[in-house]
PDB file of C-alpha atoms in Angstrom:
ATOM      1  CA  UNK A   1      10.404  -5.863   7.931  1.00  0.00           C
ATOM      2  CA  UNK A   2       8.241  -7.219  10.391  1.00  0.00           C
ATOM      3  CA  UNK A   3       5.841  -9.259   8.718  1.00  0.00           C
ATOM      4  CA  UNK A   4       8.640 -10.768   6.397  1.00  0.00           C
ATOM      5  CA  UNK A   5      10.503 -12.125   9.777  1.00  0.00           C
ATOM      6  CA  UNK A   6       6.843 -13.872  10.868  1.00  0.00           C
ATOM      7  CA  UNK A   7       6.698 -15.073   6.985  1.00  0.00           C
ATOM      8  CA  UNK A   8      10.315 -16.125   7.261  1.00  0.00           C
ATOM      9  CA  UNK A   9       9.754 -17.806  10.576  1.00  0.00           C
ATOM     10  CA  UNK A  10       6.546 -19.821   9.754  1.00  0.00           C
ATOM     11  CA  UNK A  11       8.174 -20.584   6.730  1.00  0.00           C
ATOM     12  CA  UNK A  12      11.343 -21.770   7.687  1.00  0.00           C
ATOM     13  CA  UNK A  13      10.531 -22.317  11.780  1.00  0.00           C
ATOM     14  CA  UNK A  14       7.142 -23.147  12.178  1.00  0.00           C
ATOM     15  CA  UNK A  15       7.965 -24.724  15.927  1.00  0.00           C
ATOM     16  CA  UNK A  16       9.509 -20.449  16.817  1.00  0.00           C
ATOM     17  CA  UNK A  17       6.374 -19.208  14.987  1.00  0.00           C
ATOM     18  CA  UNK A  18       3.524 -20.607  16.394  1.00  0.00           C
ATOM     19  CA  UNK A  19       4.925 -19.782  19.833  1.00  0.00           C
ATOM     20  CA  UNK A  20       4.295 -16.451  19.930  1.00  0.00           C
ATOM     21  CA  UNK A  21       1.048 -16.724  17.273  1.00  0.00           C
ATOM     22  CA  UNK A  22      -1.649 -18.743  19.054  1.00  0.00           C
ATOM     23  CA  UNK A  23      -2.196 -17.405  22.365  1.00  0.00           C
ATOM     24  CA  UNK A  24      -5.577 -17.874  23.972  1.00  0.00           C
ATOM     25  CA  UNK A  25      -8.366 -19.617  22.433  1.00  0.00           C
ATOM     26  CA  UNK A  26      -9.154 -17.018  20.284  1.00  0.00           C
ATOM     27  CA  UNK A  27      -5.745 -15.693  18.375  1.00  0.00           C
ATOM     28  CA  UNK A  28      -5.653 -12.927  15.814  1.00  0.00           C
ATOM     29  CA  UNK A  29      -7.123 -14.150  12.180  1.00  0.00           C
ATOM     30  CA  UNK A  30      -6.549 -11.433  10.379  1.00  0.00           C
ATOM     31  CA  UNK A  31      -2.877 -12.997   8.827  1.00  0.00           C
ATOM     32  CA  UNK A  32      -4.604 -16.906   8.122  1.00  0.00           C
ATOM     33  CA  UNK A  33      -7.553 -14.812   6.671  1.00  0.00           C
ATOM     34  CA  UNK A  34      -5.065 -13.223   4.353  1.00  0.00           C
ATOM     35  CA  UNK A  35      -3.373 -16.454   3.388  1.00  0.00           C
ATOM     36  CA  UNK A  36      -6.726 -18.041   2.873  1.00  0.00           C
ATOM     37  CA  UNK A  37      -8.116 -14.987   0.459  1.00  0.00           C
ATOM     38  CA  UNK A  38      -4.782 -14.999  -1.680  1.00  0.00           C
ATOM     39  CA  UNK A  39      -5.356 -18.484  -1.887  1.00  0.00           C
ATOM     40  CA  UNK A  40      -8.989 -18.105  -3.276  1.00  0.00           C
ATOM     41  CA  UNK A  41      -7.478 -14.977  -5.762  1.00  0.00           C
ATOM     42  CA  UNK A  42      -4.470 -17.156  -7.290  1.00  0.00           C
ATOM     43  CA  UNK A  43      -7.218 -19.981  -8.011  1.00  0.00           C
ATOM     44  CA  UNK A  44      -9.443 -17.706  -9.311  1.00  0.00           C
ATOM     45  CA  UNK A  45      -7.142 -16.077 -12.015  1.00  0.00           C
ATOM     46  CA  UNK A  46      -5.747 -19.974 -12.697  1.00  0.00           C
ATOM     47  CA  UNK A  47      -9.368 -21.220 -12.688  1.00  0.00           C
ATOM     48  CA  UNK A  48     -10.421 -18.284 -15.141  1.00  0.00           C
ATOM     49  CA  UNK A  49      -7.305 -19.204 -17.513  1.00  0.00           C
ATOM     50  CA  UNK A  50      -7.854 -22.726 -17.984  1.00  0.00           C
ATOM     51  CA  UNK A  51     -11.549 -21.927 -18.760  1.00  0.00           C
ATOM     52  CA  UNK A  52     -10.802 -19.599 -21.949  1.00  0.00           C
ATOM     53  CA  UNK A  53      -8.683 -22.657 -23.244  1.00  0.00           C
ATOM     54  CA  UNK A  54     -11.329 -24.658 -22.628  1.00  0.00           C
ATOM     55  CA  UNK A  55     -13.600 -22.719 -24.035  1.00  0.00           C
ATOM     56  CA  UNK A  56     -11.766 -22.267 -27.218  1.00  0.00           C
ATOM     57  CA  UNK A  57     -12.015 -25.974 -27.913  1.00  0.00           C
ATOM     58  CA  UNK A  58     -16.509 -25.293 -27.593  1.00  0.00           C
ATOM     59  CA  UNK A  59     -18.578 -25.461 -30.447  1.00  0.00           C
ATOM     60  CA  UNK A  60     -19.616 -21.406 -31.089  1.00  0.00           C
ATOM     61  CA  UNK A  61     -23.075 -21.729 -29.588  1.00  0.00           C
ATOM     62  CA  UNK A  62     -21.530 -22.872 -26.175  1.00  0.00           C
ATOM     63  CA  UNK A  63     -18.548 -20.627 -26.610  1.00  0.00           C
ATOM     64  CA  UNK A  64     -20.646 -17.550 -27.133  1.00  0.00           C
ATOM     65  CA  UNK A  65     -20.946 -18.183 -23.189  1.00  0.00           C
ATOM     66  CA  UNK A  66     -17.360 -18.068 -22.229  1.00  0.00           C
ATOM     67  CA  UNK A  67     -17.484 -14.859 -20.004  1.00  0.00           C
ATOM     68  CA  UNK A  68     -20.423 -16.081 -17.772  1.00  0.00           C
ATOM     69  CA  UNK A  69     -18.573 -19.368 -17.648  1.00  0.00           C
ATOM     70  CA  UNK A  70     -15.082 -17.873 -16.465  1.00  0.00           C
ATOM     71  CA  UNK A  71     -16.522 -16.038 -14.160  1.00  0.00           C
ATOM     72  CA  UNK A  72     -18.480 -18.845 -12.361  1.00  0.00           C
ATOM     73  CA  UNK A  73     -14.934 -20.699 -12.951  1.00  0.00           C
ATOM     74  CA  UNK A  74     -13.256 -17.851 -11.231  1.00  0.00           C
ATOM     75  CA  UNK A  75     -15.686 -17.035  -8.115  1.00  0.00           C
ATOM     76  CA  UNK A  76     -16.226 -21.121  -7.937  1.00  0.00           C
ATOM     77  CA  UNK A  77     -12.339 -21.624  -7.566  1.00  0.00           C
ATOM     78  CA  UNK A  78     -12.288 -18.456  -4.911  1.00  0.00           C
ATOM     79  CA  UNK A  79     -15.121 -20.072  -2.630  1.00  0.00           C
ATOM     80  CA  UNK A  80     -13.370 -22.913  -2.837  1.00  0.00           C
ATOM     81  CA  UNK A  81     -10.455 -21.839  -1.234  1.00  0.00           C
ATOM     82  CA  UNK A  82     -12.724 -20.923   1.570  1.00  0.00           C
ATOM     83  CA  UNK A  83     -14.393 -23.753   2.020  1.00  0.00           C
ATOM     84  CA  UNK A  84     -10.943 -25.807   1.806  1.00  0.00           C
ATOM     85  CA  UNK A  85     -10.061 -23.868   4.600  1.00  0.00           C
ATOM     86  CA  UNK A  86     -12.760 -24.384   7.120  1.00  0.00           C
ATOM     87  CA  UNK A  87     -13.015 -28.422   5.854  1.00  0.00           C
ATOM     88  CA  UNK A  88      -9.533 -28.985   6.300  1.00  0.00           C
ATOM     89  CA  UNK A  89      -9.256 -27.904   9.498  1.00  0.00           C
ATOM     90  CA  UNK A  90     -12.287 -29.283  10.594  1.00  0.00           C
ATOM     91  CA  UNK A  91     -10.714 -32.477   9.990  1.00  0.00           C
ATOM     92  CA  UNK A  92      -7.358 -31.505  11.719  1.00  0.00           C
ATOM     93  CA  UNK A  93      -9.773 -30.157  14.785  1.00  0.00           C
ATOM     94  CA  UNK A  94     -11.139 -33.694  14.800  1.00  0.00           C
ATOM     95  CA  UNK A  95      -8.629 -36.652  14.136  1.00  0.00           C
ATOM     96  CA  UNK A  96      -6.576 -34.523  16.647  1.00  0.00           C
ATOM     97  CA  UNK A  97      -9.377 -34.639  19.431  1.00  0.00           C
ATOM     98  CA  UNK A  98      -9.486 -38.643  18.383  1.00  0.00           C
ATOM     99  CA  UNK A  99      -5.307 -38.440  19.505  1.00  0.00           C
ATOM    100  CA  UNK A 100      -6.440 -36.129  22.797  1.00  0.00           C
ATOM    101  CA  UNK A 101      -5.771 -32.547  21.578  1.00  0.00           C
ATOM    102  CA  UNK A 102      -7.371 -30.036  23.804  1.00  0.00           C
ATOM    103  CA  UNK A 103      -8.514 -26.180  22.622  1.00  0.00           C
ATOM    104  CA  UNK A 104     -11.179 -23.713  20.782  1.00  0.00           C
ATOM    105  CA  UNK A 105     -11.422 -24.459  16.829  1.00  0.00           C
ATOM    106  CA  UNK A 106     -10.366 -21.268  16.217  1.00  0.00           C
ATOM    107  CA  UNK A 107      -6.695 -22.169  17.369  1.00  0.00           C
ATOM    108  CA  UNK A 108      -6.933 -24.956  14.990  1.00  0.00           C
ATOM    109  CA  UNK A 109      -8.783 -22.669  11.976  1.00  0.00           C
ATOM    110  CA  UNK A 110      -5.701 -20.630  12.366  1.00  0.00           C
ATOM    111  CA  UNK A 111      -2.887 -23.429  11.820  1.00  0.00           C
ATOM    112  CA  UNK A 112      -4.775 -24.268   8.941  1.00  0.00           C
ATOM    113  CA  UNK A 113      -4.673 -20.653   7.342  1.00  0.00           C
ATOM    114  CA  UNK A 114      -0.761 -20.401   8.036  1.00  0.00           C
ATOM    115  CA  UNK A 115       0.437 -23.384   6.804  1.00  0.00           C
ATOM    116  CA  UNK A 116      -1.568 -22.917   3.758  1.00  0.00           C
ATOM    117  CA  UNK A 117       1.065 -20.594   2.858  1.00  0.00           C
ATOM    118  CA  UNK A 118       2.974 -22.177   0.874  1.00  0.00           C
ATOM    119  CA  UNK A 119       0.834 -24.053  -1.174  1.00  0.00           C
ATOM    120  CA  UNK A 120      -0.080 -20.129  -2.430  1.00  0.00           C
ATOM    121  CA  UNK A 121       3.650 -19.981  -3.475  1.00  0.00           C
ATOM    122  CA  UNK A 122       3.016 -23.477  -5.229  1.00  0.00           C
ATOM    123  CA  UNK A 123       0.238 -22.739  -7.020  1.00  0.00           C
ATOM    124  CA  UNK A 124       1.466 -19.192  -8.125  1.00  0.00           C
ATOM    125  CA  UNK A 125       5.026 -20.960  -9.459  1.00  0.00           C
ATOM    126  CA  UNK A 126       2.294 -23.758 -10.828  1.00  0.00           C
ATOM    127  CA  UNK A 127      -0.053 -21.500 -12.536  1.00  0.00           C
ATOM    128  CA  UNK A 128       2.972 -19.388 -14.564  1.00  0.00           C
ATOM    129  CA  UNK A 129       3.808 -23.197 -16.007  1.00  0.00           C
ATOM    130  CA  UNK A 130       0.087 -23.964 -16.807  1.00  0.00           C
ATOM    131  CA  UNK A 131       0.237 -20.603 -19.154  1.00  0.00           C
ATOM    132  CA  UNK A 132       3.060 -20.624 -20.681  1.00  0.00           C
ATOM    133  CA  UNK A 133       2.575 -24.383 -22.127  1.00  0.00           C
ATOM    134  CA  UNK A 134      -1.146 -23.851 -22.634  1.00  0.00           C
ATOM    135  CA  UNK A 135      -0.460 -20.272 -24.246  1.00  0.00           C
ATOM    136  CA  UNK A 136       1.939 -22.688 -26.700  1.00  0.00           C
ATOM    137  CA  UNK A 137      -0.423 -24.997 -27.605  1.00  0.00           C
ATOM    138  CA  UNK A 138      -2.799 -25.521 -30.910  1.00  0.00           C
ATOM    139  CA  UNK A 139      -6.334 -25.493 -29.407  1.00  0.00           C
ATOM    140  CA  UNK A 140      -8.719 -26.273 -31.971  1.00  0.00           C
ATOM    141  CA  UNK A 141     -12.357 -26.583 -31.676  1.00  0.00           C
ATOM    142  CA  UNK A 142     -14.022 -29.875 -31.576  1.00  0.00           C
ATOM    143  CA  UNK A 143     -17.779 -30.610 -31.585  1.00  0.00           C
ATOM    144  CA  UNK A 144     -18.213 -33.673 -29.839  1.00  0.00           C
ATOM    145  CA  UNK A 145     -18.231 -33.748 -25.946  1.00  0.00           C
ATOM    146  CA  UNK A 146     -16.330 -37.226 -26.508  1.00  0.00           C
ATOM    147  CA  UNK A 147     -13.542 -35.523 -28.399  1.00  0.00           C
ATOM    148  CA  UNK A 148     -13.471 -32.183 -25.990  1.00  0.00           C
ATOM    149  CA  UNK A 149     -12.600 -34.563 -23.110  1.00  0.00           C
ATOM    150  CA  UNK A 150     -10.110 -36.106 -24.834  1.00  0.00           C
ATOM    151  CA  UNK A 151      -8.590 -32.830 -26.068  1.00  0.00           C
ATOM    152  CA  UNK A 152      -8.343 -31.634 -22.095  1.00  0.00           C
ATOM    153  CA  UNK A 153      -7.213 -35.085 -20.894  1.00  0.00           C
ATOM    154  CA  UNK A 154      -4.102 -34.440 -23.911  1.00  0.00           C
ATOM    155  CA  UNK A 155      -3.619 -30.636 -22.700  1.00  0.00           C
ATOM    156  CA  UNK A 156      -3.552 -31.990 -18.998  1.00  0.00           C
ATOM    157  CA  UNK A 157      -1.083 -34.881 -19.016  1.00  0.00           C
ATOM    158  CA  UNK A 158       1.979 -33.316 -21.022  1.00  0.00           C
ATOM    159  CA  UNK A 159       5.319 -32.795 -19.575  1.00  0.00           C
ATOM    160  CA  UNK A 160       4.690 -29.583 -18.696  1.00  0.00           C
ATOM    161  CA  UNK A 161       1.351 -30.221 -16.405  1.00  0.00           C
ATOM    162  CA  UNK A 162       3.228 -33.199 -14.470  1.00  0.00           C
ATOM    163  CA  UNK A 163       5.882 -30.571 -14.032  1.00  0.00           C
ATOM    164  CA  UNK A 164       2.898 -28.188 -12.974  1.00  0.00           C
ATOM    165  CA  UNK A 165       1.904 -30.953 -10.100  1.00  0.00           C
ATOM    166  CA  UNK A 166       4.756 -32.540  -8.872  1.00  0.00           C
ATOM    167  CA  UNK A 167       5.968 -28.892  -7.636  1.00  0.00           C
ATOM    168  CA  UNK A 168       2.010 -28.371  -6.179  1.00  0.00           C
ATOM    169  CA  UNK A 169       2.771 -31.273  -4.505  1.00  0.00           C
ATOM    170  CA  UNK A 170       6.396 -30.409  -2.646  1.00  0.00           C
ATOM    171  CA  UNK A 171       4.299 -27.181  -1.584  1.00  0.00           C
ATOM    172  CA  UNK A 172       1.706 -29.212  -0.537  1.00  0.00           C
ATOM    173  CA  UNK A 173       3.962 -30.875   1.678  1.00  0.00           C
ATOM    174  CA  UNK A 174       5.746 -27.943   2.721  1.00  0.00           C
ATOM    175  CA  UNK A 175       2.351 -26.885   4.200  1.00  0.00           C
ATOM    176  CA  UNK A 176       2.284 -30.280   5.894  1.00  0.00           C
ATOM    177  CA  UNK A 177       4.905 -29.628   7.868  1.00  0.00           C
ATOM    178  CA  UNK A 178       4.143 -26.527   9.316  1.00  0.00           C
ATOM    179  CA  UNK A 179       0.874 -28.054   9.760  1.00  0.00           C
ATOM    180  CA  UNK A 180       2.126 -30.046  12.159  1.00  0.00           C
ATOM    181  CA  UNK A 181       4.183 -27.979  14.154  1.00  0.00           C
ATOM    182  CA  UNK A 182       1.162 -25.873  14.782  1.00  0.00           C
ATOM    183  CA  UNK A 183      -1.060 -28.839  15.613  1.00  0.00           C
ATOM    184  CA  UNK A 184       1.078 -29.427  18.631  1.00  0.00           C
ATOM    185  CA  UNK A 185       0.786 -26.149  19.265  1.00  0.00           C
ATOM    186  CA  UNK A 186      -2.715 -25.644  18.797  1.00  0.00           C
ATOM    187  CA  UNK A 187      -3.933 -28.551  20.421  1.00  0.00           C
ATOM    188  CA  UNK A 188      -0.915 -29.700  22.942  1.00  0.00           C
ATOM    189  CA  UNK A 189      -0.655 -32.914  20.669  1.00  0.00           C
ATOM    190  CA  UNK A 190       2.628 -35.052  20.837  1.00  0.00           C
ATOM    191  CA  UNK A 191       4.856 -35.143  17.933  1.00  0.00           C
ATOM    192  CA  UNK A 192       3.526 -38.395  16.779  1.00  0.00           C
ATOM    193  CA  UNK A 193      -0.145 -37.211  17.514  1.00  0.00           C
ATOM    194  CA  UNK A 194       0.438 -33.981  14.915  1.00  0.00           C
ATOM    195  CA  UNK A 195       2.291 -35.681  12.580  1.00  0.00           C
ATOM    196  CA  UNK A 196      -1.107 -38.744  12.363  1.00  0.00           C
ATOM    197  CA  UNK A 197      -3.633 -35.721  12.733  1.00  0.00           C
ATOM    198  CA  UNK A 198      -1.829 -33.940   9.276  1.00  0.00           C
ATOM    199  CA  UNK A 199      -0.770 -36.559   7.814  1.00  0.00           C
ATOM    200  CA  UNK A 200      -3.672 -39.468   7.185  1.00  0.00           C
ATOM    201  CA  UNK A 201      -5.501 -36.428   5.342  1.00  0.00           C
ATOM    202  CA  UNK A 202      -2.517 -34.769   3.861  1.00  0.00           C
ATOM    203  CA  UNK A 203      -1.676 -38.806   2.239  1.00  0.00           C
ATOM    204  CA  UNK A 204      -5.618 -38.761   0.794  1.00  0.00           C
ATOM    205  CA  UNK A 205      -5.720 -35.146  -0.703  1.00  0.00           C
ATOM    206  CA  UNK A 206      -2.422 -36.008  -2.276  1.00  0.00           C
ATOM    207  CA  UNK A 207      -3.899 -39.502  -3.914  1.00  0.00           C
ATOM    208  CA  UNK A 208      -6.829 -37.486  -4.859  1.00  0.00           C
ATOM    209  CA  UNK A 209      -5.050 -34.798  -6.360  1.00  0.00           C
ATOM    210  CA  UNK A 210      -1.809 -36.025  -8.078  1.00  0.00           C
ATOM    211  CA  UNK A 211      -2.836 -39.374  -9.090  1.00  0.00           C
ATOM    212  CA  UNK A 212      -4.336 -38.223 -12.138  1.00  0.00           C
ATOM    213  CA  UNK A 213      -1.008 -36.362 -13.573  1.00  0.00           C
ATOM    214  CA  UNK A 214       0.699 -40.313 -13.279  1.00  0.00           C
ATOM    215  CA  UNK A 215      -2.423 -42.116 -14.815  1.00  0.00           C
TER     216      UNK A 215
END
């Protein structure tokens, strides 16, 4: 019951959360660390899925390598998640010292893990769309690199993929917002301060990101 109420609250009132979640410079990690890690282990089993499609479109001496290749998919996407962690909130730790924010990087390194949150819940709902139109499609394999790009590029911009990232990206800026609420926090920033240290790098991962699901 507990831990649903702090999920509930940094969920729904990130500002009541983070209040009683980031004392001292050195607050308990063991929840962000948890966030982070099912992070990493949703991209890993999404990573690993869109692999064996891939794969299926190889010619049979390439293919013949498909569990070595999920599985670097797989641990790749899981590291990843790590090392979006730390990067991101690198970055939060240093626009928001550019805007005055005060306090240790851990403070900071745990805002980042919390508010990553729901971008979990994103990718989970967005990972259950990815199967069930890739498990519908007619993959066929194709022996030209040219034509296997063109066969993911097809796979990747249907209806159901731009469905897939417009709902990453609502999560995305669900995360955003708790983000900022625990940038004040974190750092004693102003309201305005948070909301420029989130959201000039929030605005380029999202360009990054989505772009390619609009062309």
């Amino acid at each position: 019951m507990g831990i649903m109420m702090n999920i509930a609250d940094l969920l729904l009132r990130p500002a009541a959360f983070f209040s009683g979640h980031l004392e001292g410079d050195k607050p308990d990690m063991k929840m962000p660390l948890a966030i982070v890690l099912l992070s990493g282990i949703v991209g890993a089993i999404s990573a690993a899925y869109v692999s064996s499609v891939t794969m299926a479109m190889m010619p049979s001496e390439v293919s013949e390598m498909g569990t070595m290749l999920l599985g670097i998919g797989a641990v790749a996407a899981f590291i990843g998640a790590l090392i979006f962690w730390v990067i991101i909130a690198a970055v939060f730790h240093g626009i928001s010292a550019l805007r005055g924010g005060k306090g240790d990087f851990q403070r900071t390194l745990a805002v980042a893990g919390y508010g990553s949150l729901p971008m979990v819940f994103g990718s989970i709902i967005s990972s259950i769309i990815i199967y069930f139109s890739l498990s519908g499609a007619t993959i066929r394999p194709v022996s030209d690199p040219m034509q296997i790009s063109a066969a993911v590029t097809d796979l990747m911009s249907g209806p159901s993929m731009m469905m897939a990232g417009v709902i990453s990206l609502v999560f995305v800026l669900w995360s955003a917002n708790i983000w900022v609420f625990g940038m004040q926090q974190a750092r004693g920033l102003s309201g305005k301060d948070a909301l420029i240290t989130v959201g000039i790098p929030v605005i380029i991962y999202c360009l990054i990101t989505f772009l390619p699901y609009i062309g």
